Coordinates of C-alpha atoms in Angstrom, one line a residue:
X1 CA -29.3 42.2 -5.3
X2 CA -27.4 41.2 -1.7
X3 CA -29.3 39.5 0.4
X4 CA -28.2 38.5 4.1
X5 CA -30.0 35.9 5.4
X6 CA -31.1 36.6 8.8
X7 CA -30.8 33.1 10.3
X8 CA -27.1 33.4 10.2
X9 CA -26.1 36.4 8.4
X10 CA -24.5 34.7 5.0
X11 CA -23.7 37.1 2.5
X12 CA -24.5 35.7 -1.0
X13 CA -25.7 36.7 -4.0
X14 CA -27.8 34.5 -6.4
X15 CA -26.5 34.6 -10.0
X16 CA -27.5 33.2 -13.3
X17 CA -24.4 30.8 -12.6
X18 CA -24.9 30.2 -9.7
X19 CA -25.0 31.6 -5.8
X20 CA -21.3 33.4 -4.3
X21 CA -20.7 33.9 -1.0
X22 CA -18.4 35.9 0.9
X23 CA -16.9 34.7 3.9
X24 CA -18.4 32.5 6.5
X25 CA -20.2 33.8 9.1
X26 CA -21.3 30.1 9.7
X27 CA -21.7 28.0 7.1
X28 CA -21.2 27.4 3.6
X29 CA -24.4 27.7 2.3
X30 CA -25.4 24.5 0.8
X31 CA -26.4 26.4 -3.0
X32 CA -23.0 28.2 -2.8
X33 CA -21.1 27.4 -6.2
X34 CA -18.4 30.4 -5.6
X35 CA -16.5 30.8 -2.2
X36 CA -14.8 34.4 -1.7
X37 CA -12.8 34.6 1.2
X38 CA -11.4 38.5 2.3
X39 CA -9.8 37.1 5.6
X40 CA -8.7 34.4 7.5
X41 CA -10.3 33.9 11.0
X42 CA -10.5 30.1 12.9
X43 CA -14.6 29.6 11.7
X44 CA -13.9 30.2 8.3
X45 CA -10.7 28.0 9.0
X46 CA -12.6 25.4 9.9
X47 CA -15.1 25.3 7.6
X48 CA -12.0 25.5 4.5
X49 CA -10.6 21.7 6.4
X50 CA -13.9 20.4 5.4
X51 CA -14.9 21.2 2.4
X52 CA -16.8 17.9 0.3
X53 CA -18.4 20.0 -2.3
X54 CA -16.1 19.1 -4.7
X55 CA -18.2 21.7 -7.3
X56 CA -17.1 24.2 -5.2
X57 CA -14.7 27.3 -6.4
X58 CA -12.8 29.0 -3.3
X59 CA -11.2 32.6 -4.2
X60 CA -8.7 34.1 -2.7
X61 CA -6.1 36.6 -2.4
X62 CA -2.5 35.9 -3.7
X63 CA -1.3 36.6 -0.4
X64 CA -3.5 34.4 1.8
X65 CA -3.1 31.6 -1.0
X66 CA 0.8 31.7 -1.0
X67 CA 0.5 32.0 3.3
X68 CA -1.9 29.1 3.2
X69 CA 0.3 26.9 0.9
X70 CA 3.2 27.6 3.1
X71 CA 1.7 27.2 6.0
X72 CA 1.1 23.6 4.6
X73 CA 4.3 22.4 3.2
X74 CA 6.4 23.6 6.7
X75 CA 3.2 21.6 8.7
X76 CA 1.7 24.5 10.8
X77 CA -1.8 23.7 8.5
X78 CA -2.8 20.1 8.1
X79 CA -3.8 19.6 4.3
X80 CA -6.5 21.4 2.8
X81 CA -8.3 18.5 0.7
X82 CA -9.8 20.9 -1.8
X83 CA -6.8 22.9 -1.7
X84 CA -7.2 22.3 -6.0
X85 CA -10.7 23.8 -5.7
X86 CA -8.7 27.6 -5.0
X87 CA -8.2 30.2 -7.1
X88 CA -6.4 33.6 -6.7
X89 CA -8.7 36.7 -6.6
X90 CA -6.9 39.5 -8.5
X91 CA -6.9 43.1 -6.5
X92 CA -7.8 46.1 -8.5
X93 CA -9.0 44.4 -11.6
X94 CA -12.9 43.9 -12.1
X95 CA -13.8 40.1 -11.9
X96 CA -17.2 39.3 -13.6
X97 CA -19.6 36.7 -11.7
X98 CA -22.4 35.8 -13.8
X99 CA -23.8 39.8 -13.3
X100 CA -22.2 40.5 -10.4
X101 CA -19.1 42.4 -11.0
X102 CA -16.5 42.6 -8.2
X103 CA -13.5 44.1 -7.4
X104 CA -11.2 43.2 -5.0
X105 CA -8.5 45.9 -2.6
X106 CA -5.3 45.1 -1.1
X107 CA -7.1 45.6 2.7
X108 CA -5.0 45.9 6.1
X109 CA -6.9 44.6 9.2
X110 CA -3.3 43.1 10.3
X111 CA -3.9 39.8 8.9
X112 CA -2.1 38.5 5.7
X113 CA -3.7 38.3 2.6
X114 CA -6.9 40.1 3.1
X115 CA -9.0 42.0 0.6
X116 CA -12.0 44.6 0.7
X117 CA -14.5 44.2 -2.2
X118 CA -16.7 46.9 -4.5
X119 CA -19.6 44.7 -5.5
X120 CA -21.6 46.5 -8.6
X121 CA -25.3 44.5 -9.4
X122 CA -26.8 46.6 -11.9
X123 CA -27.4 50.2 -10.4
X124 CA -26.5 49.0 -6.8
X125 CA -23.0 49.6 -5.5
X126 CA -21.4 48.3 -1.9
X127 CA -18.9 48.6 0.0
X128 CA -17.6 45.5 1.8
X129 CA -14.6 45.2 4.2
X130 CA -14.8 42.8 7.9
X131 CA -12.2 45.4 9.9
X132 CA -9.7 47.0 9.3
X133 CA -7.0 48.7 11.5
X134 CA -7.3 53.0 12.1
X135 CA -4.2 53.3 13.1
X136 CA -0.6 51.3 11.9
X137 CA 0.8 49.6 8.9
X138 CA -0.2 49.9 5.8
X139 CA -2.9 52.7 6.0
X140 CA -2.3 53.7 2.2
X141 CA -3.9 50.4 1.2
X142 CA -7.0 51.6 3.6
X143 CA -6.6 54.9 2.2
X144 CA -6.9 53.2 -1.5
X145 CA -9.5 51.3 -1.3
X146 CA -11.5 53.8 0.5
X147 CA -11.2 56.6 -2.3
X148 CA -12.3 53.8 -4.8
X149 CA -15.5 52.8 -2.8
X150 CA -16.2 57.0 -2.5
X151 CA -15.8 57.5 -6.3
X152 CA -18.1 54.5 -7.1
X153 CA -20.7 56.5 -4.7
X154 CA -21.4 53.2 -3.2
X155 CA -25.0 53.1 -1.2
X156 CA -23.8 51.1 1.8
X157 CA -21.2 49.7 3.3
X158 CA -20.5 46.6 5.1
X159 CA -18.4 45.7 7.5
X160 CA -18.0 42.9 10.8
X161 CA -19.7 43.6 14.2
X162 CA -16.5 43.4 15.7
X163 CA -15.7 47.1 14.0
X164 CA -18.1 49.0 15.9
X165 CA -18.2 47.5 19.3
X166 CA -18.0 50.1 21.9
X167 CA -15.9 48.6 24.7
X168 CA -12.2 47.2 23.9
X169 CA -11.4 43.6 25.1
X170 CA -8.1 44.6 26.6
X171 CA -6.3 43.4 23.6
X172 CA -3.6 45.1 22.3
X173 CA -5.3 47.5 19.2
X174 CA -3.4 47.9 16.7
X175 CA 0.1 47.5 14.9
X176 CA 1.5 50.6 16.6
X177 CA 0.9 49.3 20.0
X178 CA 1.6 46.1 19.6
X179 CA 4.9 46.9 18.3
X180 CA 5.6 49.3 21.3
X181 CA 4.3 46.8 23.4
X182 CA 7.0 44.4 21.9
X183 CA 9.6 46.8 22.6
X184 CA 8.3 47.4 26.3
X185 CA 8.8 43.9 26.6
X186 CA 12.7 43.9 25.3
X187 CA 13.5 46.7 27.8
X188 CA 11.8 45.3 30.7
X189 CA 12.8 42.0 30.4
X190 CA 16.7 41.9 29.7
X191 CA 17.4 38.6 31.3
X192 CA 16.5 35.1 28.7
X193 CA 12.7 35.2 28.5
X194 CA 10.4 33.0 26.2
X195 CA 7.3 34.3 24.1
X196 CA 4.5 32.6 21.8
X197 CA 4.5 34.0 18.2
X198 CA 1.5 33.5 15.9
X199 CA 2.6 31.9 12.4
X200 CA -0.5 33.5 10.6
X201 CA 1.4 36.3 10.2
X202 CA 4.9 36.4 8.9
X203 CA 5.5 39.9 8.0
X204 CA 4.5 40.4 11.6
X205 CA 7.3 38.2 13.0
X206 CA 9.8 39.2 10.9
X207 CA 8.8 43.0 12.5
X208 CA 9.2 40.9 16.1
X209 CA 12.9 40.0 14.8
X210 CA 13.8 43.3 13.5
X211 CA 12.8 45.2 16.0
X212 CA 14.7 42.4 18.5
X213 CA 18.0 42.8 16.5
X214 CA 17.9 46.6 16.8
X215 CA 18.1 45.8 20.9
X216 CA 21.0 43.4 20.2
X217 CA 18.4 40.4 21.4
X218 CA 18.8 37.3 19.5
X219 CA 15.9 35.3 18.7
X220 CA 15.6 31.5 18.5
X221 CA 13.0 29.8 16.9
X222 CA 11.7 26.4 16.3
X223 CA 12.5 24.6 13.0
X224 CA 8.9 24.9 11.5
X225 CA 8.9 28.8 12.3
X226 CA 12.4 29.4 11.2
X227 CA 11.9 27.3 7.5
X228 CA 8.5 29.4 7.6
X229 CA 10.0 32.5 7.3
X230 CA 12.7 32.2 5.6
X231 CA 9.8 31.1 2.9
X232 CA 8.7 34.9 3.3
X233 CA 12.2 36.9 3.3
X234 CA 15.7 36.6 4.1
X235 CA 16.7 37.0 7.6
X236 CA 19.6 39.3 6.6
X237 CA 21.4 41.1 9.2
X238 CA 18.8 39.6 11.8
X239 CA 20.2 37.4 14.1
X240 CA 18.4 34.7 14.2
X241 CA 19.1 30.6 15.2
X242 CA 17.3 27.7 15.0
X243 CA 16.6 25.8 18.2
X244 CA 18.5 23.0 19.1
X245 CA 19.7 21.2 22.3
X246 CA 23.3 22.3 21.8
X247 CA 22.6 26.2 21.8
X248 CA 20.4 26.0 25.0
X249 CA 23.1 26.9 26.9
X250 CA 24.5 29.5 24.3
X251 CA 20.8 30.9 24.8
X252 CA 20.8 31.2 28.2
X253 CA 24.0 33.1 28.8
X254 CA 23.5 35.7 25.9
X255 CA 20.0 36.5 27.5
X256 CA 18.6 36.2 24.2
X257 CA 14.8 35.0 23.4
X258 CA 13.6 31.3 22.9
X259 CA 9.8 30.7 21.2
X260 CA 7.9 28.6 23.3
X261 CA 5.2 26.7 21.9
X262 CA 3.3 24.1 24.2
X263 CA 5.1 23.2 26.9
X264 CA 8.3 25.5 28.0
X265 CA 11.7 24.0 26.4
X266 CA 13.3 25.1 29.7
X267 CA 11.5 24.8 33.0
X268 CA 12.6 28.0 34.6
X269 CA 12.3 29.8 31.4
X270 CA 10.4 33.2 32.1
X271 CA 7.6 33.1 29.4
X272 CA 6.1 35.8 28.1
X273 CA 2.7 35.2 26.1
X274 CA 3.2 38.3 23.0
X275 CA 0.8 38.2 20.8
X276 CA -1.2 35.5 22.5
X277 CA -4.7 37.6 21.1
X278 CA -3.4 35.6 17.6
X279 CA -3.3 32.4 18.8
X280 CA -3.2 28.7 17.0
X281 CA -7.0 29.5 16.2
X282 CA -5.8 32.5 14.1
X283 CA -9.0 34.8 15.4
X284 CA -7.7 37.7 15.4
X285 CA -10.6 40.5 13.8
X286 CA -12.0 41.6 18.1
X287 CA -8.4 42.3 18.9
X288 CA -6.4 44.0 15.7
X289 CA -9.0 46.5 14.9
X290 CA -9.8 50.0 17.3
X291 CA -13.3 50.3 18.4
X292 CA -14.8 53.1 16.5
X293 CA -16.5 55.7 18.6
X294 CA -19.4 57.4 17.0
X295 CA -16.8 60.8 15.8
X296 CA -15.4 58.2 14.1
X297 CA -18.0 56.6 12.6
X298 CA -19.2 59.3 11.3
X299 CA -15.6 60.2 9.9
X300 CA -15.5 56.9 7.9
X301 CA -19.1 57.7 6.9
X302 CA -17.9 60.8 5.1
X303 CA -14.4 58.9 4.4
X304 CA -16.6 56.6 1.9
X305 CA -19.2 59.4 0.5
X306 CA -21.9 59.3 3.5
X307 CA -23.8 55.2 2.4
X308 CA -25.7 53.8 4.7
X309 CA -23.3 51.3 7.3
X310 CA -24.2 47.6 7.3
X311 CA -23.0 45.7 10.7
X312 CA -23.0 41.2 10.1

């Protein structure tokens, strides 16, 4: 049966072999034998650098496994020690834990890699997803998994606090936005300008350089970002250069874009901090979600066939 522990909100489930977790509120529990991770956020992060139980099995996504092991080999991750202990979590195929059956969705809650789970325990069946986006790309994968958890007639659903907070941060909500936002930004600002780019998302960036190409801006980034994506996709048509002393100049004078990451390349560079809500701490779950109001609460009560919500 799921039990949440109220000293620190865990969820785990005890098995005949062994206790799983998913995600880290906290901490890893100290009796946890099976680590499944659904996102990427900078506690869980942390905790992943320091894992010592060397019993320990970490689960993943294929997607957050192949973004972790690139972000590693280009040097934007130092080294995961247990990096061995991981395994890659298949979606839409049911994974048997001791007598815990889970089943793991293709999720979109604008970071890479992340998963929403069905979780069947004998006649119980939940729901469990940390955020997801309401609005932007990749709403078919929402879409999915929702229908699955509706059909399964789960009786409740999880999901993070951060989901159903009432009052926005300020951030910018959503793929949508943020992307207009980026294109506000290229109109605005048609003289050379710098901006920070977050690497835990590559799909997003290459969006950053599309939509910068379609505005004739070209983009230079730093050697680790510019092997990093080309790990992900070719850049094509987009223009793109690597950053080097020798095209400062060439920069400059075709009022392109330079990524800045500590300290500005060029002092009189105009920075611009896009995208600054996914910052080296990769937190990103307050800031890429819309608040839901209590309409549409109710709407993804109905969306899921009307289980109890669960807020961690």
């Amino acid at each position: 049966m799921l039990k949440i522990l109220n000293r620190n909100k865990e969820i785990y489930f005890p098995t005949m072999n062994g206790t799983i977790q998913i995600d880290i509120q906290q901490m890893i529990m100290p009796e946890t034998s099976q680590l499944i991770i659904t996102h990427l956020n900078s506690d869980i992060l942390q905790e992943l650098l320091q894992i010592d139980n060397k019993k320990l099995t970490v689960f993943v996504s294929y997607e957050l496994y192949y973004l972790l092991q690139k972000l590693q080999h280009v040097q934007l991750l130092r080294p995961i020690n247990s990096f061995d202990q991981f395994k890659i979590m298949p979606t839409d195929f049911p994974q048997q834990f001791g007598e815990l059956t889970l089943t793991a969705f293709n999720n979109d809650d604008s970071l890479t890699g992340s998963i929403a789970l069905l979780i069947k325990n004998g006649e119980e069946t939940t729901g469990y997803c940390a955020a997801f986006a309401i609005a932007g790309f990749h709403l078919k994968r929402i879409h999915r998994w929702q229908k699955a958890f509706r059909q399964a007639e789960i009786t409740q659903f999880t999901t993070n606090r951060f989901m159903l907070q009432s009052e926005s941060t300020g951030a910018c909500n959503g793929e949508v936005r943020m992307m207009n936002n980026w294109e506000s930004c290229l109109i605005r600002t048609p003289e050379f300008f710098g901006l920070r780019l977050c690497p835990w998302n590559p799909e997003r960036i290459y969006r950053f350089l599309s939509l910068a190409a379609t505005h004739q801006r070209k983009v230079f980034l730093t050697p680790i970002y510019y092997d990093l994506i080309k790990q992900f996709t070719p850049f094509g048509k987009i223009d793109v250069a690597c950053q080097t002393k020798a095209i400062i100049k060439e920069a400059e004078q075709s009022n392109s874009i330079w990524q800045v990451i500590d300290e500005p390349t060029l002092k009189s560079i105009n920075k611009t901090r896009f995208d600054s809500a996914y910052s080296y701490n990769c937190y990103g779950l307050a800031a890429i979600i819309q608040y839901l109001d209590k309409d549409q609460v109710e709407k993804l009560r109905q969306q899921l066939g009307n289980p109890k919500i669960a807020i961690i």
